[in-house]
Each structure stands twice: as C-alpha cells, then as structure tokens.
Short mmCIF file of C-alpha atoms in Angstrom, two decimals:
data_model
loop_
_atom_site.label_atom_id
_atom_site.label_comp_id
_atom_site.label_asym_id
_atom_site.label_seq_id
_atom_site.Cartn_x
_atom_site.Cartn_y
_atom_site.Cartn_z
CA MET A 1 -109.86 -49.10 -94.32
CA ARG A 2 -112.20 -47.46 -96.80
CA ARG A 3 -111.30 -44.48 -98.93
CA PHE A 4 -112.83 -41.11 -98.16
CA GLU A 5 -116.14 -40.84 -100.00
CA GLY A 6 -117.05 -37.25 -99.10
CA SER A 7 -119.67 -37.87 -96.42
CA ASN A 8 -119.90 -35.62 -93.37
CA THR A 9 -119.67 -38.68 -91.12
CA GLN A 10 -116.35 -39.76 -92.59
CA ARG A 11 -115.10 -36.18 -92.41
CA THR A 12 -115.87 -36.10 -88.69
CA TYR A 13 -114.07 -39.41 -88.17
CA ALA A 14 -111.09 -38.12 -90.14
CA TYR A 15 -110.80 -34.96 -88.04
CA SER A 16 -110.89 -37.05 -84.86
CA LEU A 17 -108.23 -39.43 -86.13
CA VAL A 18 -105.95 -36.62 -87.33
CA ASP A 19 -106.14 -34.98 -83.90
CA HIS A 20 -105.05 -38.25 -82.29
CA LEU A 21 -102.20 -38.71 -84.76
CA ARG A 22 -100.93 -35.23 -83.94
CA TRP A 23 -101.08 -36.09 -80.26
CA LEU A 24 -99.03 -39.23 -80.90
CA GLU A 25 -96.42 -37.10 -82.66
CA ARG A 26 -96.18 -34.74 -79.72
CA GLU A 27 -95.87 -37.64 -77.30
CA ALA A 28 -93.26 -39.33 -79.55
CA LEU A 29 -95.27 -42.57 -79.63
CA GLU A 30 -95.11 -45.11 -82.43
CA PHE A 31 -98.18 -47.16 -83.34
CA GLY A 32 -96.60 -50.32 -81.98
CA ALA A 33 -95.79 -48.72 -78.62
CA VAL A 34 -99.24 -47.30 -77.80
CA THR A 35 -100.94 -48.87 -74.80
CA LEU A 36 -104.48 -48.75 -73.48
CA MET A 37 -103.29 -46.37 -70.75
CA ASP A 38 -101.96 -44.02 -73.44
CA LEU A 39 -105.36 -43.98 -75.13
CA GLU A 40 -107.08 -43.32 -71.81
CA ARG A 41 -104.62 -40.49 -71.26
CA TYR A 42 -105.49 -39.03 -74.66
CA MET A 43 -109.22 -39.29 -73.97
CA GLY A 44 -108.65 -37.45 -70.71
CA ALA A 45 -106.65 -34.76 -72.48
CA VAL A 46 -109.26 -33.96 -75.14
CA GLY A 47 -112.12 -34.06 -72.64
CA ALA A 48 -110.47 -32.25 -69.74
CA GLU A 49 -111.74 -28.82 -68.78
CA ILE A 50 -108.74 -28.14 -66.52
CA ARG A 51 -105.02 -28.85 -66.68
CA MET A 52 -104.28 -32.46 -65.85
CA PRO A 53 -101.29 -33.80 -63.88
CA PHE A 54 -99.46 -34.99 -66.99
CA GLY A 55 -98.30 -31.55 -68.15
CA GLU A 56 -99.39 -29.15 -70.87
CA PRO A 57 -103.02 -29.68 -71.92
CA TRP A 58 -103.79 -30.85 -75.42
CA ARG A 59 -105.81 -28.60 -77.76
CA ALA A 60 -104.97 -25.52 -75.69
CA GLY A 61 -107.34 -22.64 -76.35
CA LYS A 62 -110.07 -24.90 -77.74
CA ARG A 63 -113.19 -26.20 -76.07
CA PRO A 64 -112.86 -29.70 -74.62
CA TYR A 65 -114.79 -32.52 -76.23
CA GLY A 66 -118.30 -33.10 -74.99
CA LYS A 67 -119.68 -36.54 -74.27
CA ASP A 68 -120.87 -37.14 -77.83
CA ALA A 69 -117.52 -36.09 -79.31
CA LEU A 70 -115.70 -38.31 -76.81
CA GLY A 71 -117.89 -41.23 -77.85
CA THR A 72 -117.03 -40.56 -81.49
CA ALA A 73 -113.31 -40.39 -80.66
CA ALA A 74 -113.56 -43.67 -78.75
CA THR A 75 -115.19 -45.36 -81.74
CA VAL A 76 -112.55 -44.02 -84.12
CA LEU A 77 -109.65 -45.09 -81.90
CA LYS A 78 -110.98 -48.60 -81.41
CA ALA A 79 -111.59 -49.07 -85.14
CA PHE A 80 -108.14 -47.68 -86.02
CA TYR A 81 -106.13 -49.80 -83.60
CA THR A 82 -108.24 -52.89 -84.24
CA GLU A 83 -107.40 -52.53 -87.93
CA LEU A 84 -103.72 -52.14 -87.07
CA ALA A 85 -103.90 -55.30 -84.96
CA LEU A 86 -105.26 -57.21 -87.96
CA MET A 87 -102.16 -56.00 -89.81
CA LYS A 88 -99.98 -57.47 -87.01
CA VAL A 89 -99.19 -54.04 -85.55
CA ASN A 90 -99.68 -53.73 -81.77
CA VAL A 91 -101.72 -56.90 -81.46
CA LYS A 92 -101.86 -56.60 -77.66
CA LEU A 93 -103.66 -53.26 -77.84
CA GLY A 94 -106.15 -54.76 -80.28
CA ILE A 95 -106.88 -57.52 -77.77
CA ASP A 96 -107.26 -54.99 -74.94
CA LEU A 97 -109.81 -53.03 -76.99
CA ASN A 98 -111.76 -56.11 -78.07
CA LEU A 99 -113.98 -56.42 -75.00
CA ALA A 100 -117.51 -57.71 -74.54
CA LYS A 101 -120.31 -56.95 -72.10
CA LEU A 102 -123.64 -58.38 -71.08
CA PRO A 103 -126.44 -56.88 -73.20
CA THR A 104 -128.81 -54.49 -71.51
CA ALA A 105 -132.52 -54.24 -72.25
CA LEU A 106 -131.80 -51.27 -74.52
CA ASP A 107 -129.10 -53.24 -76.37
CA ARG A 108 -131.51 -56.10 -76.96
CA SER A 109 -134.24 -53.82 -78.28
CA ARG A 110 -131.86 -52.13 -80.74
CA SER A 111 -130.33 -55.33 -82.13
CA LEU A 112 -131.65 -57.81 -84.64
CA LEU A 113 -132.53 -60.99 -82.72
CA GLY A 114 -131.46 -59.15 -79.58
CA HIS A 115 -133.46 -61.50 -77.38
CA VAL A 116 -131.00 -64.34 -78.11
CA LYS A 117 -127.79 -62.33 -77.71
CA THR A 118 -125.59 -63.26 -74.77
CA SER A 119 -122.89 -60.61 -75.24
CA MET A 120 -122.31 -57.28 -76.95
CA PRO A 121 -119.08 -55.58 -78.09
CA ALA A 122 -117.78 -53.01 -75.64
CA ASN A 123 -115.32 -50.15 -75.92
CA PRO A 124 -113.19 -49.41 -72.82
CA LEU A 125 -112.61 -45.86 -74.08
CA THR A 126 -116.28 -44.90 -74.23
CA PRO A 127 -117.18 -42.32 -71.55
CA THR A 128 -119.37 -43.65 -68.78
CA GLY A 129 -122.50 -42.12 -67.31
CA PRO A 130 -126.06 -41.68 -68.53
CA GLY A 131 -126.38 -40.96 -72.21
CA ARG A 132 -128.21 -38.04 -73.71
CA ARG A 133 -131.82 -38.78 -74.52
CA HIS A 134 -132.86 -38.52 -78.12
CA PRO A 135 -134.97 -35.45 -78.85
CA LYS A 136 -138.66 -36.22 -78.80
CA LEU A 137 -140.94 -35.67 -81.73
CA PRO A 138 -142.94 -32.44 -81.60
CA PRO A 139 -146.39 -32.73 -80.03
CA GLU A 140 -149.51 -33.15 -82.11
CA ASN A 141 -150.39 -29.45 -82.12
CA ALA A 142 -146.89 -28.22 -82.98
CA ARG A 143 -147.48 -28.09 -86.73
CA PRO A 144 -150.37 -25.57 -86.77
CA LEU A 145 -148.55 -23.43 -84.21
CA LEU A 146 -145.41 -23.38 -86.36
CA LEU A 147 -147.42 -22.53 -89.47
CA LYS A 148 -148.87 -19.51 -87.68
CA GLU A 149 -145.38 -18.16 -87.00
CA VAL A 150 -143.91 -18.40 -90.51
CA ASN A 151 -144.31 -15.60 -93.04
CA THR A 152 -143.26 -17.11 -96.37
CA ALA A 153 -144.50 -19.89 -98.61
CA ARG A 154 -141.03 -21.44 -98.51
CA ASP A 155 -141.11 -21.80 -94.72
CA ARG A 156 -144.62 -23.28 -94.85
CA MET A 157 -143.44 -25.76 -97.45
CA VAL A 158 -140.49 -26.77 -95.26
CA ILE A 159 -142.77 -27.48 -92.30
CA ASP A 160 -145.25 -29.43 -94.42
CA TRP A 161 -142.63 -31.49 -96.23
CA LEU A 162 -140.73 -32.35 -93.06
CA ALA A 163 -143.96 -33.46 -91.41
CA ASP A 164 -145.58 -35.28 -94.35
CA GLY A 165 -142.65 -36.50 -96.41
CA GLY A 166 -140.33 -37.77 -93.69
CA PHE A 167 -137.36 -35.90 -95.14
CA ARG A 168 -134.20 -35.32 -93.18
CA ILE A 169 -133.03 -31.71 -92.96
CA GLY A 170 -130.06 -32.37 -95.26
CA GLU A 171 -132.25 -34.20 -97.77
CA LEU A 172 -134.80 -31.42 -97.97
CA CYS A 173 -132.25 -28.60 -98.17
CA GLY A 174 -130.31 -30.48 -100.86
CA LEU A 175 -133.22 -30.92 -103.27
CA HIS A 176 -132.90 -29.49 -106.78
CA LEU A 177 -135.80 -28.56 -109.05
CA SER A 178 -134.89 -31.50 -111.25
CA ASP A 179 -135.47 -33.81 -108.27
CA LEU A 180 -139.13 -32.80 -107.96
CA HIS A 181 -141.52 -34.79 -110.12
CA LEU A 182 -144.80 -33.40 -108.85
CA ARG A 183 -147.02 -34.73 -111.63
CA ASP A 184 -148.21 -38.25 -112.26
CA ASN A 185 -146.44 -40.37 -114.88
CA SER A 186 -143.21 -38.38 -114.81
CA PRO A 187 -140.60 -38.96 -117.56
CA CYS A 188 -138.26 -40.80 -115.17
CA ARG A 189 -140.79 -43.68 -115.05
CA GLU A 190 -139.63 -44.68 -111.57
CA ALA A 191 -143.02 -44.00 -110.00
CA ARG A 192 -146.46 -43.39 -111.43
CA SER A 193 -147.56 -40.84 -108.85
CA ALA A 194 -145.89 -37.58 -107.86
CA HIS A 195 -142.59 -38.10 -106.04
CA ALA A 196 -139.24 -36.54 -105.18
CA HIS A 197 -135.77 -37.98 -105.75
CA VAL A 198 -133.29 -37.69 -102.88
CA CYS A 199 -129.73 -37.72 -104.23
CA HIS A 200 -126.39 -37.47 -102.47
CA ARG A 201 -124.52 -34.42 -103.77
CA SER A 202 -121.33 -32.97 -102.35
CA GLY A 203 -121.32 -29.73 -104.36
CA ASN A 204 -124.46 -27.96 -103.10
CA ARG A 205 -123.87 -24.26 -102.51
CA ASN A 206 -125.66 -24.42 -99.15
CA HIS A 207 -123.48 -27.45 -98.17
CA ALA A 208 -126.58 -29.60 -97.61
CA SER A 209 -125.89 -33.28 -98.13
CA ALA A 210 -128.16 -36.30 -97.95
CA LYS A 211 -126.73 -39.27 -96.08
CA THR A 212 -128.07 -41.79 -98.57
CA LYS A 213 -125.63 -42.90 -101.27
CA TYR A 214 -128.20 -44.65 -103.46
CA PRO A 215 -130.95 -42.97 -105.49
CA TRP A 216 -134.44 -43.36 -104.09
CA ALA A 217 -137.70 -41.45 -104.03
CA LEU A 218 -140.61 -40.64 -101.75
CA GLU A 219 -144.05 -41.64 -103.02
CA ASP A 220 -147.05 -40.90 -100.81
CA GLY A 221 -144.75 -40.65 -97.80
CA MET A 222 -143.05 -44.00 -98.48
CA SER A 223 -139.54 -44.52 -99.84
CA ILE A 224 -139.08 -46.52 -103.03
CA PRO A 225 -135.76 -47.57 -104.67
#
C-alpha cells in the first residue's frame, strides 16, 4: 500500500476506506472474518435509500452513495482485501474478489492490445446497470456564444485557455504567475517558444490542484516534459 501523497484521488479513496472500517467496527467484524456477503451487505447499506431488512441503516442522516461513489467504494474494497490476501489475511475473500469476465467491445477499445485479450478483471461488488455517459465536448459554436456572455478579461482568458491550451480545470486554476513564460526564450530554457508550466501544488488558497505529479509545460497546445 502506498503512502498518502496529498492527491484528491487518494483522499477520496481514504474517505471510502475509513467509512468501511467504521462499519466493520460497528458490525464487530475482524478482517479475517469478512466474507463476500458481508461486503455486499455493506454496499447495500451505503447505497440504500430506505431502511433495509438487516436493521439500523448505515450513515443515517446522510445521502446514500450514487452509482459513481458505489463504483469507487467497490474498487477500494477489492484493492484493500486483495492486498490483505497477499499478506495471508482472509485469502478466501481475496480469491472470491479475483474474478474475470469476457471483454466487451468497449473494454477492447479502451485497452492496449485489446483485440487480443480473452479476459478482463471483474469486481463482484461493482454496481450493475448502464453506466453514465461521459459529457460530450461543447459544439463548434459554443466558444463564441460563451465569450458573448462573459464580462471580464479573466473570464475570456479562461474560455480561451481551456479551448486552446487543453488545460484541465484544476491545472488552469492552480497556475501561478511564475508558471507563465509568455515570451520566447524564457530563462527556464525548457522551451524556446512561449509556454506555461503545470505544477502539482497542495497549498493553493483556492484548493486547485493539478493531477500531474511531474513538471511539464504546454507549447503551442502540445505538452512537453
């Protein structure tokens, strides 16, 4: 298991795992005694909108997990108990979670050399049903329409940089003035033309954080190390 490095993704995983550990404490379950049915019971408890037959609901007074949050919880639980199984703790549960499935057309298109894959890892805790579609890119005429609605130079810059530079929201909002080298032949000597450095910082006052952990820059819309 890796140490916490400060990323929002790891923080989300940590919150999900802590919630499960608290549930284990309430149920008086040791790691070695947890079964697949117990994990399914937990997934039902955090995702239930009504009281279930097994008694007092978990996370009373809080909104139940949505499908995305349930998928995250399923990933965290499988990784946690698989790691415990490698440490010879509850090996049977690790085997029960280590399932495989036939790859779908979408699985093949997302995987490297997906056309030769005969199986894909599966998680029995993952909620079933159609997944949420990824948001589509804005249409071609969205940019001029958005520019007509904004009133400040800052907002116009945000729209232009998101469209032209390919920045993520967290990357753009986390930029410092020292990251902007807008003249050719900048002192950093990492690129000859104008560019911007995207750096991972955890102490920004607006809490913006770039996902990347390695320094890189954008030059003419292309990333360079």
